[in-house]
Coordinates of N, CA and C in Angstrom, one line a residue:
X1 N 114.2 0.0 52.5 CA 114.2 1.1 51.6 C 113.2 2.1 52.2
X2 N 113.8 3.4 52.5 CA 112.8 4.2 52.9 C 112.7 5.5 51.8
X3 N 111.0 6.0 51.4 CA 111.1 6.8 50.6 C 109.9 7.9 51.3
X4 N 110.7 9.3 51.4 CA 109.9 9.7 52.0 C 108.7 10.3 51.7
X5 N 107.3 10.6 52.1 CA 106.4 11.1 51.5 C 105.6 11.6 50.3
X6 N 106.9 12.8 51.0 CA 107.0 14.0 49.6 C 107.4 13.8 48.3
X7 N 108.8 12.7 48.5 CA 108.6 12.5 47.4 C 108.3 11.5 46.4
X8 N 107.4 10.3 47.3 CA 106.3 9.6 46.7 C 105.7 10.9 46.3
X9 N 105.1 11.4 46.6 CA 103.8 12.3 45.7 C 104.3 13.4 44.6
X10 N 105.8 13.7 44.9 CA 106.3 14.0 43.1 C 106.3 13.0 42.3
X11 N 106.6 11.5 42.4 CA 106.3 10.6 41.8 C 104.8 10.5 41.0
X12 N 104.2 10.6 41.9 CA 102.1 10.4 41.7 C 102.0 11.2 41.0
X13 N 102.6 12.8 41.1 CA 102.1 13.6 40.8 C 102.7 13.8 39.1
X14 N 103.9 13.7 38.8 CA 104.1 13.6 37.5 C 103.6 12.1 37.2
X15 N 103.4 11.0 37.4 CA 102.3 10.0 36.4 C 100.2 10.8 36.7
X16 N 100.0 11.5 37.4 CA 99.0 12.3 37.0 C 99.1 13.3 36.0
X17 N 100.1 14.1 35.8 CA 100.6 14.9 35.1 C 100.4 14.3 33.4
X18 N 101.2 13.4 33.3 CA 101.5 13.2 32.0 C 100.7 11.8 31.6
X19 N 99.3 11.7 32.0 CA 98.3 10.4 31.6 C 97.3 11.4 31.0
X20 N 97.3 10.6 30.0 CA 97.1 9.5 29.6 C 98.1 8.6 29.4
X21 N 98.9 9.3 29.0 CA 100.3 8.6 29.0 C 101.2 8.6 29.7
X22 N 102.1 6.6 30.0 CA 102.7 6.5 30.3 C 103.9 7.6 31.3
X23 N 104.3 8.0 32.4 CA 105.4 8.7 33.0 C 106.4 7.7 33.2
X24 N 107.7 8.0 33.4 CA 108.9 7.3 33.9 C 110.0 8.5 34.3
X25 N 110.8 7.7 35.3 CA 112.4 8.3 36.2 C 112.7 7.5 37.1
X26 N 113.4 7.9 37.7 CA 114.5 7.1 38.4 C 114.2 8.1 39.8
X27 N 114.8 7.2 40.4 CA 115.0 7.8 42.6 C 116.2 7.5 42.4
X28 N 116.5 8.8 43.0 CA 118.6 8.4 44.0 C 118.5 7.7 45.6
X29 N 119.0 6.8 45.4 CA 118.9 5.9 46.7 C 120.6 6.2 47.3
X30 N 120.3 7.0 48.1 CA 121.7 6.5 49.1 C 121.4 6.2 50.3
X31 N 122.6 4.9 51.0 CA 121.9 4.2 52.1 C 121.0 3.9 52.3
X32 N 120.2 3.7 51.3 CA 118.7 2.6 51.5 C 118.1 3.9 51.5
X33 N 117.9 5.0 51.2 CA 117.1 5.9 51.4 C 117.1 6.6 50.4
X34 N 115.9 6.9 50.1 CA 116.0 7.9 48.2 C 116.1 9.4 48.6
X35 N 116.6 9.9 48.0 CA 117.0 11.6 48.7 C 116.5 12.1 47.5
X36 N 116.2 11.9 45.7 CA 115.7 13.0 44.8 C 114.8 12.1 44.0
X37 N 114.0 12.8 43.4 CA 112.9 12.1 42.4 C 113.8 13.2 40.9
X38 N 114.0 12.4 39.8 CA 114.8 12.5 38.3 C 113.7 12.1 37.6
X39 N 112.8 13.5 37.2 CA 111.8 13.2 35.9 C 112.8 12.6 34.6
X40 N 112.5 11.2 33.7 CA 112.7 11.5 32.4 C 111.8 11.2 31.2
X41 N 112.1 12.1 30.5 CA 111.1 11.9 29.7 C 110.8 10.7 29.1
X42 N 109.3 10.4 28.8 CA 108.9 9.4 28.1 C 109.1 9.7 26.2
X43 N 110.0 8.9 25.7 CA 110.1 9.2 24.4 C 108.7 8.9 23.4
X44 N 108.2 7.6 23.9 CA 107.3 6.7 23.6 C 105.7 7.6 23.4
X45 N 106.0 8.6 24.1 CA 104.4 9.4 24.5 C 103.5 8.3 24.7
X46 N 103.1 7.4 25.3 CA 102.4 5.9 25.1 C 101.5 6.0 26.3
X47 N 100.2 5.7 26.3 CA 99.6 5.2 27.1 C 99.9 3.1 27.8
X48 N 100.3 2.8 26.8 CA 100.9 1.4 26.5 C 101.9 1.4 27.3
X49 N 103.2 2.2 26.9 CA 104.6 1.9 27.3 C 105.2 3.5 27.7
X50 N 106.7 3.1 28.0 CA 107.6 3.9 28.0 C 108.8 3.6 27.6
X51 N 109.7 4.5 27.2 CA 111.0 4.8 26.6 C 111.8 5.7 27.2
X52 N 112.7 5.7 28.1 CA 113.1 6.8 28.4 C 114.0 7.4 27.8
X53 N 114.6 8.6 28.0 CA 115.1 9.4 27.1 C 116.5 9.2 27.7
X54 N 117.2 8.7 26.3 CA 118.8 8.0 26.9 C 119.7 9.1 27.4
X55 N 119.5 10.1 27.2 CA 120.6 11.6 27.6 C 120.2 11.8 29.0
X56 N 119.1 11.6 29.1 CA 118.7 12.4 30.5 C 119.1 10.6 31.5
X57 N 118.5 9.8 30.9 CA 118.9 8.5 31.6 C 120.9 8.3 31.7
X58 N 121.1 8.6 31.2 CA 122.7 8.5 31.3 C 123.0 9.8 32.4
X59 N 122.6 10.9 32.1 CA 123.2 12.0 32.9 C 122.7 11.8 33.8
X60 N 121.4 11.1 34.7 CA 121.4 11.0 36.2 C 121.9 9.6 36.7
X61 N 122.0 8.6 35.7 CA 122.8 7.2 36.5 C 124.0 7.7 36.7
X62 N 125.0 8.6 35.9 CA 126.2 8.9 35.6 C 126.2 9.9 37.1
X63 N 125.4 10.8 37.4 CA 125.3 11.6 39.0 C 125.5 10.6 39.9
X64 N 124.6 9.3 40.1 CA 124.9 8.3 40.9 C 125.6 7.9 41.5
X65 N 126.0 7.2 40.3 CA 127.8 6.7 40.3 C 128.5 7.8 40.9
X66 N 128.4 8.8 40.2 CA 130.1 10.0 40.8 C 129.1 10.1 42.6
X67 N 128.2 9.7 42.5 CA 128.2 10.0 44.0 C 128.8 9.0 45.1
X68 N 129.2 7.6 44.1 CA 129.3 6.4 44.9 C 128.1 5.6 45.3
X69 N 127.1 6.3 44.6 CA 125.7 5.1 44.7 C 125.7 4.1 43.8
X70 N 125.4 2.8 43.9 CA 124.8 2.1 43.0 C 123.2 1.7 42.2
X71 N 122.2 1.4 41.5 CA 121.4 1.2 41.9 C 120.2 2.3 42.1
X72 N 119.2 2.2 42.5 CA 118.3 3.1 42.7 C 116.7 2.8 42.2
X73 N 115.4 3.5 41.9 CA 114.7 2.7 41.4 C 114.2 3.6 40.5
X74 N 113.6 2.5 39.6 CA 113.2 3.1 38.3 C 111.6 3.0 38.3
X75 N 110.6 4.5 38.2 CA 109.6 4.1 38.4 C 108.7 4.6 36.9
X76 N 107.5 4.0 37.1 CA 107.2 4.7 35.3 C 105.0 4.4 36.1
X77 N 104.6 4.8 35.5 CA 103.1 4.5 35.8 C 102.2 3.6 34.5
X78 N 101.3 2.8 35.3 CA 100.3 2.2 34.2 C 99.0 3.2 34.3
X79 N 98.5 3.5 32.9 CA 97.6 4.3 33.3 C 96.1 3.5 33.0
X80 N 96.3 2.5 32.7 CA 95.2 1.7 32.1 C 94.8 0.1 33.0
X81 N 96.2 -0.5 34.1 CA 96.1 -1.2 34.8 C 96.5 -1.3 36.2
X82 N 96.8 -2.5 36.9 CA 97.3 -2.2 37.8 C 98.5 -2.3 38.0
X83 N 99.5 -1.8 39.2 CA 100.7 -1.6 39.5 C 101.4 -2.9 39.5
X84 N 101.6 -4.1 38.1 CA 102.2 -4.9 38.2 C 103.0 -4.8 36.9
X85 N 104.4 -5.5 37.1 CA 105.3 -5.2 36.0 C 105.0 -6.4 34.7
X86 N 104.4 -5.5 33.9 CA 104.2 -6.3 32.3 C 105.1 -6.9 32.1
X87 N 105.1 -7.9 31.0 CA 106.3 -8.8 30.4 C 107.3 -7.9 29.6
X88 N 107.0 -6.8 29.3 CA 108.0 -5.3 28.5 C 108.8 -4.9 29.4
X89 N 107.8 -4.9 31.2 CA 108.8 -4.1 31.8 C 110.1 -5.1 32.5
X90 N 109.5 -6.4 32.8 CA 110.0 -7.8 32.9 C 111.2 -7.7 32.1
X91 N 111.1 -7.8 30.7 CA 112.3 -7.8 30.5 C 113.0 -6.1 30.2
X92 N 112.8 -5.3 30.5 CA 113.1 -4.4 30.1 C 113.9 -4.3 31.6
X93 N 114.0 -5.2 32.9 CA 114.8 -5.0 34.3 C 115.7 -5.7 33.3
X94 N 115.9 -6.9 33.0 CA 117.0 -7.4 32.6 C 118.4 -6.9 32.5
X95 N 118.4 -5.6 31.8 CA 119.4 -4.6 31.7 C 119.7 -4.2 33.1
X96 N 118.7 -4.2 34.0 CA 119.2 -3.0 35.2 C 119.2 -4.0 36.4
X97 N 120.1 -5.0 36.9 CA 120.1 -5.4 38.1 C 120.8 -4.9 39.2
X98 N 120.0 -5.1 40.2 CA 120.3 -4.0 41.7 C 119.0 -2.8 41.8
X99 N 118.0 -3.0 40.7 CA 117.6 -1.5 40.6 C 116.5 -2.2 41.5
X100 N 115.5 -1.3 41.9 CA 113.7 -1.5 42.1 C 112.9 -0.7 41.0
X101 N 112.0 -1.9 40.9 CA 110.6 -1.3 40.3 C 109.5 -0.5 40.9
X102 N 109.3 0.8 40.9 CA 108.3 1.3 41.7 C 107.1 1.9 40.4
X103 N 105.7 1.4 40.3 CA 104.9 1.3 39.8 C 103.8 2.2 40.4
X104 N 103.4 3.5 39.6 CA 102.2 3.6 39.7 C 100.8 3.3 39.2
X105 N 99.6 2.9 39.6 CA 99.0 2.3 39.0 C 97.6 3.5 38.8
X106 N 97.1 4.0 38.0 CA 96.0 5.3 37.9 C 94.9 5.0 37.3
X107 N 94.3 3.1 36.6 CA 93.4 2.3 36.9 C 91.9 3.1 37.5
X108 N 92.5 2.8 38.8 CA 91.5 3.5 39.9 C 91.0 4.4 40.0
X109 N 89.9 4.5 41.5 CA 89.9 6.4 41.8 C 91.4 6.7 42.5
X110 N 91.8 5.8 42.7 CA 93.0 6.5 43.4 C 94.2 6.1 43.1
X111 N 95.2 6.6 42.9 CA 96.5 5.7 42.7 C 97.2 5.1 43.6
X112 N 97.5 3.7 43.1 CA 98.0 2.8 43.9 C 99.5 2.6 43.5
X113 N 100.7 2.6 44.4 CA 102.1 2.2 44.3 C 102.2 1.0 45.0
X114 N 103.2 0.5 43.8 CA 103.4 -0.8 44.6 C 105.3 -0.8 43.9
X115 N 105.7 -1.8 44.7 CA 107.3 -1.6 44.7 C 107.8 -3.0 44.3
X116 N 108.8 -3.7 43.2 CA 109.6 -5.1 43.0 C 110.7 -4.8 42.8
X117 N 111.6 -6.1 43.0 CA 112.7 -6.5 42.6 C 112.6 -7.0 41.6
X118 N 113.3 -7.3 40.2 CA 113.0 -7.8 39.1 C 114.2 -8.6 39.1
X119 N 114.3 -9.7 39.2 CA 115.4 -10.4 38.8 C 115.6 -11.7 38.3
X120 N 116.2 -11.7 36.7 CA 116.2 -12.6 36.2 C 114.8 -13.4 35.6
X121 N 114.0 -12.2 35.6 CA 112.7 -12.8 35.5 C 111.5 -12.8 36.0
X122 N 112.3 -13.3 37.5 CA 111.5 -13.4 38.8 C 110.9 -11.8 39.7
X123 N 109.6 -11.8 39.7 CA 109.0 -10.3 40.4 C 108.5 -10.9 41.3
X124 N 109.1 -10.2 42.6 CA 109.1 -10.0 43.8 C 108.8 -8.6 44.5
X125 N 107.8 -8.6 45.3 CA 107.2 -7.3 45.3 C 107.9 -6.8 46.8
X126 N 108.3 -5.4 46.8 CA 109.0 -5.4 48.1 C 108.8 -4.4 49.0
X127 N 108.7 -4.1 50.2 CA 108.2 -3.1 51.1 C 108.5 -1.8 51.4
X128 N 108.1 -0.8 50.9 CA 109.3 0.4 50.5 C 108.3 1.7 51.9
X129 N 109.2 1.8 52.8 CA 108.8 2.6 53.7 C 108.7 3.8 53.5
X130 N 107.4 4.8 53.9 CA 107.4 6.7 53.6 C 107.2 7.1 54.9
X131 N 106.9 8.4 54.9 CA 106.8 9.0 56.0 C 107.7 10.0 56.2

């Protein structure tokens, strides 16, 4: 999976944006490669959690698909720990197999991304190339 740079840092930059609370969206992955960063809103306003907003989540999975993508990754930030998937977000993959977890973590002085596969339970953290 390669994701480039730029837009890692719209990622970072909207979970800097909207913390204390919680951010979340989705990446368009075609051919192993993410091509757009999809703000959606957090319904939840939560420093805790996230909720995404089902209209905006239906209208970019639904872009996907008509593109012939499957999949893609779903990223949201912790603003209180680090970049590991809670037992909420654990089961909250359940629904979405094929997808990645990409995690920001804002803990720190600096933010840390880290990237999983969620499946069936099992988090598996996986290597997501920028540049």
């Amino acid at each position: 999976m390669r994701l480039r740079s730029e837009l890692l840092e719209q990622i970072v930059e909207h979970a800097r944006r909207d913390a204390p609370n919680e951010c979340c969206g989705l990446v368009h992955v075609h051919d192993g490669e993410a091509v757009a960063v999809h703000e959606v809103t957090n319904l939840a306003a939560s420093p805790f959690r996230f909720e995404m907003d089902g209209r905006q989540l239906l209208r970019h999975v639904t872009a996907f698909e008509d593109a012939g993508d499957e999949g893609g990754i779903i990223y949201h930030s912790h603003t209180r720990s680090e970049p590991y998937p809670s037992q909420t977000d654990i089961n909250f993959a359940r629904d979405w197999p094929g997808w990645l977890w990409l995690i920001v973590g804002l803990a720190g002085a600096e933010p840390e991304v880290r990237t999983y596969r969620i499946e069936g339970g099992a988090v598996e953290e996986v290597e997501v190339s920028s540049g």
